[in-house]
C-alpha positions as a LaTeX table, in Angstrom:
\begin{tabular}{lrrr}
\hline
Residue & $x$ (\AA) & $y$ (\AA) & $z$ (\AA) \\
\hline
Met1 & $-20.85$ & $-9.98$ & $-97.03$ \\
Leu2 & $-17.29$ & $-10.78$ & $-96.11$ \\
Lys3 & $-13.61$ & $-9.43$ & $-97.80$ \\
Ala4 & $-10.14$ & $-10.60$ & $-97.46$ \\
Val5 & $-7.21$ & $-8.42$ & $-97.33$ \\
Ile6 & $-3.69$ & $-10.53$ & $-98.47$ \\
Leu7 & $-0.51$ & $-8.34$ & $-97.84$ \\
Ile8 & 1.84 & $-9.53$ & $-99.91$ \\
Gly9 & 4.70 & $-7.03$ & $-99.07$ \\
Gly10 & 6.94 & $-6.44$ & $-101.88$ \\
Pro11 & 10.47 & $-7.40$ & $-103.66$ \\
Gln12 & 12.82 & $-6.08$ & $-100.77$ \\
Lys13 & 11.47 & $-8.36$ & $-98.26$ \\
Gly14 & 12.21 & $-11.49$ & $-100.24$ \\
Thr15 & 15.82 & $-11.26$ & $-98.70$ \\
Arg16 & 15.93 & $-14.65$ & $-97.20$ \\
Phe17 & 14.19 & $-16.57$ & $-99.87$ \\
Arg18 & 17.37 & $-15.38$ & $-101.95$ \\
Pro19 & 18.36 & $-16.75$ & $-104.61$ \\
Leu20 & 14.65 & $-18.52$ & $-105.30$ \\
Ser21 & 13.16 & $-15.18$ & $-104.63$ \\
Phe22 & 15.11 & $-13.30$ & $-107.76$ \\
Glu23 & 13.04 & $-15.59$ & $-110.39$ \\
Val24 & 9.58 & $-15.08$ & $-109.12$ \\
Pro25 & 7.90 & $-13.00$ & $-106.05$ \\
Lys26 & 8.05 & $-14.88$ & $-103.39$ \\
Pro27 & 3.98 & $-14.99$ & $-102.63$ \\
Leu28 & 3.77 & $-16.78$ & $-106.60$ \\
Phe29 & 6.35 & $-19.87$ & $-104.86$ \\
Pro30 & 4.82 & $-22.96$ & $-105.57$ \\
Val31 & 4.84 & $-24.58$ & $-102.28$ \\
Ala32 & 2.48 & $-28.29$ & $-102.82$ \\
Gly33 & 2.02 & $-27.98$ & $-106.05$ \\
Val34 & 0.68 & $-24.40$ & $-106.13$ \\
Pro35 & 1.51 & $-20.70$ & $-105.27$ \\
Met36 & 1.90 & $-20.00$ & $-101.77$ \\
Leu37 & $-0.91$ & $-17.40$ & $-102.38$ \\
Gln38 & $-3.45$ & $-19.75$ & $-103.59$ \\
His39 & $-3.73$ & $-21.67$ & $-100.59$ \\
His40 & $-4.81$ & $-18.23$ & $-98.82$ \\
Ile41 & $-7.34$ & $-17.73$ & $-101.33$ \\
Glu42 & $-8.22$ & $-21.38$ & $-101.82$ \\
Ala43 & $-9.53$ & $-20.88$ & $-98.12$ \\
Cys44 & $-11.12$ & $-17.21$ & $-98.25$ \\
Ser45 & $-13.01$ & $-18.73$ & $-101.44$ \\
Lys46 & $-14.90$ & $-21.44$ & $-99.50$ \\
Leu47 & $-16.30$ & $-19.05$ & $-97.13$ \\
Pro48 & $-20.16$ & $-18.21$ & $-97.75$ \\
Asn49 & $-20.75$ & $-14.58$ & $-98.68$ \\
Met50 & $-17.17$ & $-13.66$ & $-99.42$ \\
Lys51 & $-16.96$ & $-11.31$ & $-102.45$ \\
Glu52 & $-13.93$ & $-10.24$ & $-103.19$ \\
Ile53 & $-10.36$ & $-10.81$ & $-102.22$ \\
Leu54 & $-7.78$ & $-7.99$ & $-102.34$ \\
Leu55 & $-3.69$ & $-8.34$ & $-102.57$ \\
Ile56 & $-1.96$ & $-5.23$ & $-101.15$ \\
Gly57 & 2.11 & $-4.89$ & $-101.95$ \\
Phe58 & 4.45 & $-2.85$ & $-103.67$ \\
Tyr59 & 5.36 & $-5.68$ & $-106.32$ \\
Gln60 & 5.15 & $-3.71$ & $-109.53$ \\
Pro61 & 2.62 & $-5.77$ & $-111.10$ \\
Asn62 & 3.97 & $-7.82$ & $-113.85$ \\
Glu63 & 3.19 & $-10.41$ & $-116.16$ \\
Glu64 & 3.72 & $-13.42$ & $-113.85$ \\
Leu65 & 1.18 & $-11.89$ & $-111.33$ \\
Asn66 & $-1.56$ & $-10.90$ & $-113.74$ \\
Arg67 & $-1.81$ & $-14.65$ & $-115.20$ \\
Phe68 & $-1.80$ & $-15.50$ & $-111.44$ \\
Leu69 & $-5.34$ & $-13.38$ & $-110.57$ \\
Ser70 & $-6.51$ & $-14.36$ & $-113.69$ \\
Cys71 & $-6.36$ & $-17.97$ & $-113.30$ \\
Ala72 & $-7.49$ & $-17.84$ & $-109.61$ \\
Gln73 & $-10.40$ & $-15.56$ & $-110.41$ \\
Gln74 & $-11.55$ & $-18.34$ & $-113.14$ \\
Asp75 & $-10.66$ & $-21.04$ & $-111.25$ \\
Phe76 & $-12.21$ & $-19.81$ & $-108.00$ \\
Lys77 & $-14.86$ & $-17.88$ & $-109.20$ \\
Ile78 & $-14.65$ & $-15.20$ & $-107.67$ \\
Ser79 & $-13.21$ & $-11.01$ & $-107.56$ \\
Ile80 & $-9.31$ & $-10.92$ & $-107.11$ \\
Arg81 & $-7.46$ & $-7.58$ & $-107.11$ \\
Tyr82 & $-4.28$ & $-6.46$ & $-106.86$ \\
Leu83 & $-3.49$ & $-2.99$ & $-104.80$ \\
Gln84 & $-0.25$ & $-1.47$ & $-105.50$ \\
Glu85 & 1.28 & 0.82 & $-102.64$ \\
Tyr86 & 3.60 & 3.45 & $-103.32$ \\
Ala87 & 6.05 & 2.55 & $-100.93$ \\
Ala88 & 6.10 & 0.18 & $-98.01$ \\
Leu89 & 3.41 & 1.26 & $-95.78$ \\
Gly90 & 3.45 & $-1.46$ & $-92.74$ \\
Thr91 & 0.92 & $-4.13$ & $-92.41$ \\
Gly92 & $-1.86$ & $-1.56$ & $-91.06$ \\
Gly93 & $-0.76$ & 1.75 & $-92.87$ \\
Gly94 & $-1.34$ & $-0.42$ & $-96.33$ \\
Ile95 & $-5.01$ & $-1.41$ & $-95.43$ \\
Tyr96 & $-5.67$ & 2.07 & $-94.20$ \\
His97 & $-4.50$ & 3.61 & $-97.51$ \\
Phe98 & $-6.95$ & 1.54 & $-99.52$ \\
Arg99 & $-10.28$ & 1.74 & $-96.70$ \\
Asp100 & $-12.40$ & 2.76 & $-99.38$ \\
Gln101 & $-11.57$ & 0.05 & $-101.91$ \\
Ile102 & $-11.85$ & $-2.68$ & $-98.22$ \\
Leu103 & $-14.99$ & $-0.73$ & $-97.63$ \\
Ser104 & $-16.70$ & $-0.50$ & $-100.96$ \\
Gly105 & $-19.77$ & $-2.62$ & $-101.23$ \\
Ser106 & $-20.22$ & $-2.58$ & $-97.07$ \\
Pro107 & $-18.69$ & $-5.56$ & $-95.87$ \\
Glu108 & $-19.45$ & $-6.68$ & $-92.52$ \\
Ala109 & $-16.25$ & $-7.59$ & $-91.19$ \\
Phe110 & $-13.06$ & $-8.91$ & $-93.30$ \\
Phe111 & $-9.99$ & $-10.81$ & $-93.24$ \\
Val112 & $-6.74$ & $-9.78$ & $-93.18$ \\
Met113 & $-3.36$ & $-12.10$ & $-93.85$ \\
Asn114 & 0.09 & $-12.40$ & $-94.01$ \\
Ala115 & 1.74 & $-13.79$ & $-97.03$ \\
Asp116 & 4.04 & $-16.01$ & $-95.47$ \\
Val117 & 2.09 & $-17.99$ & $-93.32$ \\
Cys118 & 1.02 & $-21.53$ & $-94.03$ \\
Ser119 & $-2.18$ & $-22.75$ & $-92.09$ \\
Glu120 & $-5.40$ & $-24.94$ & $-91.94$ \\
Phe121 & $-7.09$ & $-21.10$ & $-91.41$ \\
Pro122 & $-9.37$ & $-21.53$ & $-89.19$ \\
Leu123 & $-11.51$ & $-18.68$ & $-90.87$ \\
Pro124 & $-15.02$ & $-20.69$ & $-90.42$ \\
Glu125 & $-13.87$ & $-20.34$ & $-86.74$ \\
Met126 & $-12.63$ & $-17.14$ & $-86.68$ \\
Leu127 & $-16.21$ & $-15.95$ & $-87.56$ \\
Asp128 & $-17.86$ & $-18.14$ & $-85.56$ \\
Phe129 & $-16.18$ & $-17.13$ & $-82.65$ \\
Gln130 & $-16.38$ & $-13.65$ & $-83.39$ \\
Lys131 & $-20.32$ & $-13.73$ & $-83.13$ \\
Glu132 & $-20.08$ & $-15.69$ & $-79.56$ \\
His133 & $-17.15$ & $-13.43$ & $-78.39$ \\
Gly134 & $-17.83$ & $-9.78$ & $-77.58$ \\
Asp135 & $-19.52$ & $-7.61$ & $-80.04$ \\
Ala136 & $-19.96$ & $-6.28$ & $-83.68$ \\
Tyr137 & $-16.74$ & $-3.49$ & $-83.04$ \\
Ser138 & $-14.30$ & $-6.44$ & $-81.45$ \\
Phe139 & $-11.69$ & $-7.82$ & $-83.44$ \\
Val140 & $-9.67$ & $-11.82$ & $-83.73$ \\
Ile141 & $-6.39$ & $-12.77$ & $-83.70$ \\
Leu142 & $-5.58$ & $-15.93$ & $-84.56$ \\
Gly143 & $-3.20$ & $-17.51$ & $-81.81$ \\
Thr144 & $-1.05$ & $-20.72$ & $-81.63$ \\
Thr145 & 0.77 & $-21.71$ & $-78.85$ \\
Ala146 & 4.74 & $-22.02$ & $-78.98$ \\
Asn147 & 7.27 & $-23.20$ & $-76.63$ \\
Arg148 & 8.81 & $-20.53$ & $-74.32$ \\
Lys149 & 11.98 & $-20.09$ & $-76.08$ \\
Gln150 & 11.01 & $-19.51$ & $-79.50$ \\
Ser151 & 8.20 & $-17.47$ & $-78.66$ \\
Leu152 & 10.78 & $-14.14$ & $-78.54$ \\
Asn153 & 10.46 & $-14.46$ & $-82.06$ \\
Tyr154 & 7.03 & $-13.21$ & $-82.62$ \\
Gly155 & 3.86 & $-11.08$ & $-81.19$ \\
Cys156 & 3.37 & $-12.53$ & $-77.66$ \\
Ile157 & $-0.50$ & $-12.58$ & $-76.59$ \\
Val158 & $-1.37$ & $-12.47$ & $-72.91$ \\
Glu159 & $-5.16$ & $-13.23$ & $-72.19$ \\
Asn160 & $-7.87$ & $-13.84$ & $-70.11$ \\
Glu161 & $-8.74$ & $-17.06$ & $-69.88$ \\
Gln162 & $-12.22$ & $-17.14$ & $-69.38$ \\
Thr163 & $-13.23$ & $-14.65$ & $-72.00$ \\
Asp164 & $-9.83$ & $-15.20$ & $-74.53$ \\
Glu165 & $-9.74$ & $-11.36$ & $-74.47$ \\
Val166 & $-6.59$ & $-9.70$ & $-75.38$ \\
Leu167 & $-5.08$ & $-7.94$ & $-72.40$ \\
His168 & $-1.09$ & $-7.37$ & $-73.73$ \\
Tyr169 & 0.25 & $-7.77$ & $-76.57$ \\
Val170 & 4.20 & $-7.28$ & $-77.08$ \\
Glu171 & 6.01 & $-8.13$ & $-80.36$ \\
Lys172 & 8.64 & $-10.08$ & $-80.28$ \\
Pro173 & 9.71 & $-9.05$ & $-76.36$ \\
Ser174 & 13.51 & $-9.54$ & $-74.73$ \\
Thr175 & 11.98 & $-11.78$ & $-72.57$ \\
Phe176 & 9.15 & $-14.08$ & $-71.80$ \\
Val177 & 5.61 & $-12.53$ & $-72.10$ \\
Ser178 & 3.40 & $-15.23$ & $-72.72$ \\
Asp179 & 3.20 & $-18.62$ & $-75.18$ \\
Ile180 & 0.46 & $-17.85$ & $-77.26$ \\
Ile181 & 1.92 & $-16.28$ & $-80.42$ \\
Asn182 & 0.18 & $-14.15$ & $-83.75$ \\
Cys183 & 0.28 & $-16.18$ & $-86.43$ \\
Gly184 & $-0.54$ & $-13.01$ & $-88.82$ \\
Ile185 & $-4.01$ & $-13.76$ & $-89.66$ \\
Tyr186 & $-7.51$ & $-11.38$ & $-88.31$ \\
Leu187 & $-11.15$ & $-11.08$ & $-88.49$ \\
Phe188 & $-11.74$ & $-7.22$ & $-88.46$ \\
Thr189 & $-14.91$ & $-5.23$ & $-88.34$ \\
Pro190 & $-14.73$ & $-1.41$ & $-90.19$ \\
Glu191 & $-14.53$ & 0.35 & $-87.05$ \\
Ile192 & $-10.67$ & $-0.68$ & $-87.09$ \\
Phe193 & $-10.24$ & 1.74 & $-89.20$ \\
Gln194 & $-11.14$ & 4.43 & $-87.07$ \\
His195 & $-8.19$ & 2.74 & $-84.81$ \\
Ile196 & $-5.80$ & 3.20 & $-87.34$ \\
Gly197 & $-6.90$ & 6.57 & $-88.39$ \\
Thr198 & $-5.77$ & 7.59 & $-84.86$ \\
Val199 & $-2.75$ & 6.86 & $-84.67$ \\
Phe200 & $-2.20$ & 8.11 & $-88.15$ \\
Gln201 & $-2.84$ & 11.15 & $-86.91$ \\
Lys202 & $-0.54$ & 10.97 & $-84.34$ \\
Asn203 & 2.11 & 10.42 & $-86.18$ \\
Gln204 & 0.93 & 13.31 & $-88.56$ \\
Gln205 & 1.23 & 15.74 & $-85.01$ \\
Asp206 & 4.79 & 14.29 & $-84.33$ \\
Met207 & 6.12 & 14.60 & $-87.58$ \\
Leu208 & 5.04 & 18.50 & $-86.71$ \\
Phe209 & 8.11 & 18.12 & $-84.43$ \\
Cys210 & 10.27 & 16.07 & $-86.68$ \\
Ser211 & 13.75 & 17.33 & $-88.19$ \\
Glu212 & 13.85 & 17.63 & $-91.90$ \\
Glu213 & 16.80 & 15.03 & $-91.84$ \\
Glu214 & 14.29 & 12.78 & $-90.02$ \\
Gln215 & 11.26 & 13.62 & $-91.95$ \\
Ser216 & 13.16 & 12.81 & $-95.43$ \\
Asn217 & 14.18 & 8.97 & $-93.68$ \\
Gly218 & 10.91 & 7.13 & $-95.18$ \\
Trp219 & 10.17 & 5.65 & $-91.86$ \\
His220 & 9.18 & 8.98 & $-90.81$ \\
Arg221 & 6.20 & 9.08 & $-93.04$ \\
Ala222 & 2.91 & 9.45 & $-91.38$ \\
Glu223 & 1.14 & 6.23 & $-93.62$ \\
Val224 & 4.02 & 4.06 & $-92.15$ \\
Ile225 & 1.38 & 2.29 & $-89.40$ \\
Arg226 & 2.16 & $-0.99$ & $-88.09$ \\
Leu227 & $-0.74$ & $-3.28$ & $-87.30$ \\
Glu228 & 1.24 & $-5.42$ & $-84.74$ \\
Gln229 & 2.91 & $-2.38$ & $-82.53$ \\
Asp230 & 0.72 & 0.51 & $-83.20$ \\
Ile231 & $-2.80$ & $-1.16$ & $-83.40$ \\
Phe232 & $-2.94$ & $-4.45$ & $-80.91$ \\
Thr233 & $-0.52$ & $-2.77$ & $-78.62$ \\
Ala234 & $-3.02$ & 0.21 & $-78.20$ \\
Leu235 & $-6.36$ & $-2.29$ & $-78.38$ \\
Ala236 & $-4.87$ & $-4.43$ & $-75.51$ \\
Gly237 & $-7.00$ & $-4.16$ & $-72.64$ \\
Gln238 & $-9.81$ & $-2.21$ & $-74.33$ \\
Gly239 & $-12.41$ & $-4.85$ & $-74.35$ \\
Lys240 & $-12.19$ & $-4.96$ & $-77.74$ \\
Leu241 & $-9.28$ & $-7.26$ & $-78.97$ \\
Tyr242 & $-9.69$ & $-11.07$ & $-79.02$ \\
Val243 & $-7.86$ & $-14.28$ & $-79.23$ \\
Tyr244 & $-8.53$ & $-17.51$ & $-81.04$ \\
Lys245 & $-6.59$ & $-20.17$ & $-80.38$ \\
Thr246 & $-5.70$ & $-22.85$ & $-82.79$ \\
Asp247 & $-4.24$ & $-26.39$ & $-82.65$ \\
Arg248 & $-3.82$ & $-27.16$ & $-86.12$ \\
Phe249 & $-0.81$ & $-26.44$ & $-88.01$ \\
Trp250 & 0.68 & $-23.51$ & $-88.65$ \\
Ser251 & 3.98 & $-22.11$ & $-89.83$ \\
Gln252 & 5.66 & $-19.21$ & $-91.42$ \\
Ile253 & 7.77 & $-19.20$ & $-94.55$ \\
Lys254 & 10.67 & $-16.77$ & $-93.80$ \\
Ser255 & 13.20 & $-18.45$ & $-96.00$ \\
Ala256 & 13.17 & $-20.94$ & $-98.42$ \\
Gly257 & 14.14 & $-24.13$ & $-95.86$ \\
Ser258 & 10.92 & $-23.36$ & $-94.41$ \\
Ala259 & 9.36 & $-23.43$ & $-97.76$ \\
Ile260 & 10.14 & $-27.20$ & $-97.67$ \\
Tyr261 & 8.45 & $-27.74$ & $-94.28$ \\
Ala262 & 5.48 & $-26.18$ & $-95.28$ \\
Ser263 & 5.32 & $-27.58$ & $-98.53$ \\
Arg264 & 5.50 & $-31.36$ & $-96.41$ \\
Leu265 & 1.77 & $-29.78$ & $-94.09$ \\
Tyr266 & $-0.12$ & $-28.99$ & $-96.79$ \\
Leu267 & 0.92 & $-31.96$ & $-98.12$ \\
Asn268 & $-0.13$ & $-33.77$ & $-96.05$ \\
Gln269 & $-3.34$ & $-31.54$ & $-95.71$ \\
Tyr270 & $-4.36$ & $-32.69$ & $-98.86$ \\
His271 & $-5.71$ & $-36.56$ & $-97.89$ \\
Thr272 & $-8.80$ & $-34.36$ & $-96.77$ \\
Thr273 & $-8.69$ & $-31.71$ & $-99.12$ \\
His274 & $-6.85$ & $-32.62$ & $-102.38$ \\
Pro275 & $-6.57$ & $-36.04$ & $-102.53$ \\
Glu276 & $-6.36$ & $-36.06$ & $-106.67$ \\
Arg277 & $-3.25$ & $-34.00$ & $-105.88$ \\
Leu278 & $-1.36$ & $-36.61$ & $-104.15$ \\
Ala279 & 0.40 & $-39.05$ & $-106.40$ \\
Thr280 & $-0.24$ & $-43.02$ & $-106.55$ \\
Asn281 & 1.73 & $-46.16$ & $-106.82$ \\
Arg282 & 0.89 & $-47.04$ & $-110.37$ \\
Glu283 & 2.25 & $-49.48$ & $-112.92$ \\
Gly284 & 4.52 & $-48.03$ & $-115.22$ \\
Gly285 & 4.73 & $-44.95$ & $-113.03$ \\
Pro286 & 7.53 & $-44.06$ & $-110.50$ \\
Lys287 & 7.57 & $-45.35$ & $-106.99$ \\
Thr288 & 6.19 & $-43.02$ & $-104.34$ \\
Arg289 & 6.92 & $-42.83$ & $-100.52$ \\
Gly290 & 4.52 & $-40.99$ & $-98.56$ \\
Asn291 & 3.03 & $-37.63$ & $-99.92$ \\
Val292 & 3.96 & $-36.81$ & $-102.99$ \\
Tyr293 & 2.83 & $-34.15$ & $-105.37$ \\
Ile294 & 3.44 & $-34.42$ & $-109.60$ \\
His295 & 2.50 & $-32.01$ & $-112.32$ \\
Pro296 & 0.73 & $-34.01$ & $-114.72$ \\
Thr297 & 3.37 & $-32.68$ & $-117.87$ \\
Ala298 & 6.57 & $-34.07$ & $-115.13$ \\
Asn299 & 7.98 & $-37.16$ & $-117.34$ \\
Ile300 & 9.17 & $-39.19$ & $-114.39$ \\
Asp301 & 11.04 & $-42.59$ & $-115.31$ \\
Pro302 & 9.07 & $-45.55$ & $-113.64$ \\
Thr303 & 12.66 & $-46.78$ & $-111.55$ \\
Ala304 & 12.91 & $-43.53$ & $-109.59$ \\
Val305 & 12.11 & $-43.66$ & $-106.21$ \\
Leu306 & 10.48 & $-40.19$ & $-104.80$ \\
Gly307 & 9.33 & $-39.46$ & $-101.25$ \\
Pro308 & 8.26 & $-38.76$ & $-98.81$ \\
Asn309 & 7.73 & $-35.19$ & $-98.89$ \\
Val310 & 8.24 & $-34.34$ & $-102.36$ \\
Ser311 & 6.76 & $-31.70$ & $-104.81$ \\
Ile312 & 7.72 & $-32.16$ & $-108.35$ \\
Gly313 & 6.63 & $-28.73$ & $-110.56$ \\
Thr314 & 5.84 & $-28.77$ & $-114.74$ \\
Gly315 & 7.91 & $-30.43$ & $-117.17$ \\
Val316 & 10.38 & $-32.18$ & $-114.68$ \\
Thr317 & 12.47 & $-34.69$ & $-116.28$ \\
Ile318 & 13.09 & $-37.26$ & $-113.76$ \\
Gly319 & 15.89 & $-40.19$ & $-115.24$ \\
Ala320 & 16.28 & $-43.83$ & $-114.35$ \\
Gly321 & 17.31 & $-45.12$ & $-110.85$ \\
Val322 & 16.59 & $-41.64$ & $-109.71$ \\
Arg323 & 16.10 & $-40.81$ & $-105.53$ \\
Val324 & 14.13 & $-37.69$ & $-104.63$ \\
Arg325 & 13.11 & $-36.91$ & $-100.98$ \\
Glu326 & 11.97 & $-33.62$ & $-97.92$ \\
Ser327 & 12.48 & $-31.66$ & $-101.74$ \\
Ile328 & 11.22 & $-29.08$ & $-104.17$ \\
Ile329 & 12.05 & $-29.76$ & $-107.59$ \\
Leu330 & 10.68 & $-26.37$ & $-109.62$ \\
His331 & 9.76 & $-26.80$ & $-113.17$ \\
Gly332 & 11.66 & $-27.37$ & $-116.18$ \\
Ala333 & 14.29 & $-29.10$ & $-114.40$ \\
Thr334 & 16.75 & $-32.42$ & $-115.20$ \\
Leu335 & 17.52 & $-34.95$ & $-112.38$ \\
Gln336 & 19.88 & $-37.13$ & $-114.68$ \\
Asp337 & 19.65 & $-40.74$ & $-113.76$ \\
His338 & 20.81 & $-41.95$ & $-110.40$ \\
Ser339 & 21.19 & $-38.84$ & $-108.94$ \\
Cys340 & 20.03 & $-38.45$ & $-105.72$ \\
Val341 & 17.99 & $-35.01$ & $-104.32$ \\
Leu342 & 17.64 & $-35.00$ & $-100.27$ \\
Asn343 & 16.15 & $-31.71$ & $-98.72$ \\
Ser344 & 17.04 & $-29.36$ & $-101.24$ \\
Ile345 & 15.06 & $-26.98$ & $-103.76$ \\
Val346 & 15.98 & $-27.49$ & $-107.53$ \\
Gly347 & 15.40 & $-24.12$ & $-109.63$ \\
Trp348 & 13.72 & $-24.01$ & $-112.70$ \\
Gly349 & 15.63 & $-25.55$ & $-115.23$ \\
Ser350 & 18.28 & $-26.57$ & $-113.42$ \\
Thr351 & 20.40 & $-29.96$ & $-114.25$ \\
Ile352 & 21.78 & $-32.45$ & $-111.73$ \\
Gly353 & 24.27 & $-34.82$ & $-113.92$ \\
Lys354 & 24.12 & $-38.64$ & $-113.62$ \\
Trp355 & 25.57 & $-40.24$ & $-110.05$ \\
Ala356 & 25.31 & $-36.42$ & $-108.62$ \\
Arg357 & 24.28 & $-36.06$ & $-105.18$ \\
Val358 & 22.71 & $-32.56$ & $-104.08$ \\
Glu359 & 21.49 & $-32.80$ & $-100.38$ \\
Gly360 & 21.32 & $-30.13$ & $-97.74$ \\
Thr361 & 20.17 & $-30.12$ & $-93.35$ \\
Pro362 & 17.06 & $-30.40$ & $-92.28$ \\
Ser363 & 15.83 & $-26.81$ & $-90.26$ \\
Asp364 & 12.84 & $-28.62$ & $-88.98$ \\
Pro365 & 11.03 & $-28.46$ & $-85.51$ \\
Asn366 & 11.97 & $-30.34$ & $-83.01$ \\
Pro367 & 10.05 & $-33.42$ & $-83.19$ \\
Asn368 & 9.23 & $-34.17$ & $-79.61$ \\
Asp369 & 8.40 & $-30.87$ & $-78.81$ \\
Pro370 & 4.28 & $-30.38$ & $-79.64$ \\
Tyr371 & 4.22 & $-26.69$ & $-79.92$ \\
Ala372 & 7.89 & $-26.21$ & $-81.52$ \\
Lys373 & 7.72 & $-24.03$ & $-84.55$ \\
Ile374 & 10.13 & $-23.70$ & $-86.99$ \\
Asp375 & 13.45 & $-21.62$ & $-86.36$ \\
Ser376 & 14.02 & $-18.28$ & $-88.62$ \\
Glu377 & 17.40 & $-19.55$ & $-89.02$ \\
Thr378 & 20.22 & $-17.33$ & $-89.55$ \\
Leu379 & 22.48 & $-17.76$ & $-92.85$ \\
Phe380 & 25.64 & $-17.29$ & $-91.02$ \\
Arg381 & 26.96 & $-18.24$ & $-87.39$ \\
Asp382 & 30.22 & $-17.68$ & $-85.67$ \\
Gly383 & 30.99 & $-16.61$ & $-89.07$ \\
Lys384 & 30.42 & $-19.95$ & $-90.82$ \\
Leu385 & 27.75 & $-20.99$ & $-92.87$ \\
Thr386 & 24.97 & $-22.77$ & $-90.93$ \\
Pro387 & 23.77 & $-26.22$ & $-92.35$ \\
Ser388 & 20.32 & $-26.06$ & $-93.78$ \\
Ile389 & 18.33 & $-26.77$ & $-96.98$ \\
Thr390 & 20.20 & $-26.87$ & $-100.32$ \\
Ile391 & 19.33 & $-24.39$ & $-102.69$ \\
Leu392 & 20.28 & $-24.37$ & $-106.54$ \\
Gly393 & 19.34 & $-21.27$ & $-107.88$ \\
Cys394 & 17.54 & $-21.11$ & $-112.41$ \\
Asn395 & 19.71 & $-22.52$ & $-114.88$ \\
Val396 & 22.23 & $-24.15$ & $-112.35$ \\
Asn397 & 23.99 & $-27.38$ & $-114.21$ \\
Ile398 & 25.96 & $-30.09$ & $-111.78$ \\
Pro399 & 28.15 & $-32.18$ & $-112.64$ \\
Ser400 & 28.17 & $-35.48$ & $-112.90$ \\
Glu401 & 29.71 & $-37.31$ & $-109.72$ \\
Val402 & 29.94 & $-33.98$ & $-108.21$ \\
Ile403 & 28.07 & $-33.63$ & $-104.50$ \\
Ile404 & 27.10 & $-30.18$ & $-103.52$ \\
Leu405 & 25.99 & $-30.14$ & $-99.62$ \\
Asn406 & 24.18 & $-27.79$ & $-97.57$ \\
Ser407 & 24.89 & $-25.11$ & $-100.36$ \\
Ile408 & 23.41 & $-22.04$ & $-102.03$ \\
Val409 & 23.99 & $-21.82$ & $-105.61$ \\
Leu410 & 22.92 & $-18.42$ & $-107.03$ \\
Pro411 & 21.53 & $-18.14$ & $-110.82$ \\
His412 & 23.02 & $-19.40$ & $-113.94$ \\
Lys413 & 25.96 & $-21.58$ & $-112.44$ \\
Asp414 & 28.05 & $-24.13$ & $-114.01$ \\
Leu415 & 29.90 & $-25.80$ & $-111.16$ \\
Asn416 & 33.04 & $-28.09$ & $-112.40$ \\
Arg417 & 33.32 & $-29.73$ & $-108.37$ \\
Ser418 & 31.54 & $-30.76$ & $-105.77$ \\
Phe419 & 30.82 & $-27.78$ & $-102.52$ \\
Lys420 & 30.19 & $-28.36$ & $-99.15$ \\
Asn421 & 29.08 & $-25.23$ & $-96.96$ \\
Gln422 & 29.37 & $-22.46$ & $-99.34$ \\
Ile423 & 27.07 & $-20.00$ & $-101.38$ \\
Ile424 & 28.32 & $-19.58$ & $-104.52$ \\
Leu425 & 27.95 & $-16.48$ & $-106.18$ \\
\hline
\end{tabular}
């Protein structure tokens, strides 16, 4: 029997995802037409013997999260539960805190995955790999190849090329260590809790020697344990940790700009997994180019041209002659006649006036480098806003014949003129 744990973090983590994370917890943000988490849950539910999926995070359970969980349970016919941490406990602390729930029913192994990755999720291959390599007590990290410069932004893995054993693990090194990076998807056996327990006890001992001031600082809690720095670094080179390398698609979803790139990857995957989700050119319907997802409730004028890589949410209205490319249009938005939306995310219930243009600059990986990943772009560089995709928060009104370029517009704004390279508060 198998289980899966998805680490969804909490509200303080979505800062790079603002203003979109104001309205919806980041893991529920729609990527390629469905909530980000649904891609993980679907991949897990396809595994035979998968009995339960646990979400661990410190979001307050809200109506939206509860509704998503009950729908997903019905759709995928699998038990899905949310376990709420009382504080941010780190990637290892969360699973250690809820170890009894994870181990109930005696699973042979369980997957742990970060919610903010987009992947083809080669979970069956990881299971086969674990059986071939090592013993019942070995653990598997999913790895992929990055280019030398970008590898510094990730956990880096030095492996034994003959056995795939992890010899050395460094989280975000300051100099080049390896071009194999950690994908944030792991396969553990229950034995992992012994290793986490050892760190927990060591932390408790260290706490005895801490000053009161340090103890009151939240990060000195003994329960805060990070899988990457505290567990993998210690396990590397002990014959217990292996890396399964994938050459299929993988990306992080840290910023809103990376959500558009992730949407593109998933839309492309739909050709094999969900062809019914991809719009086709039909008489009386809008013209689509490339991969486009349109929710059945959207109302789109047949003269509109959409694509490539466009996702249209529920209840969206798109007028005559509208052009949309490389964008996500969220539910209830209205794009009036002849408006143009490129490399942008249009928030819930927002309106773009006639002949208006909303455009961003894509932050895509280098297409000439097969190992390039999307950069976690900084919001500012040299005191200026870095050109990236344009984001409209919810209920933003853009008047007719106005241009919004490389800007972030916070929710509930009525703009009255054009803007370029600005955050509109």
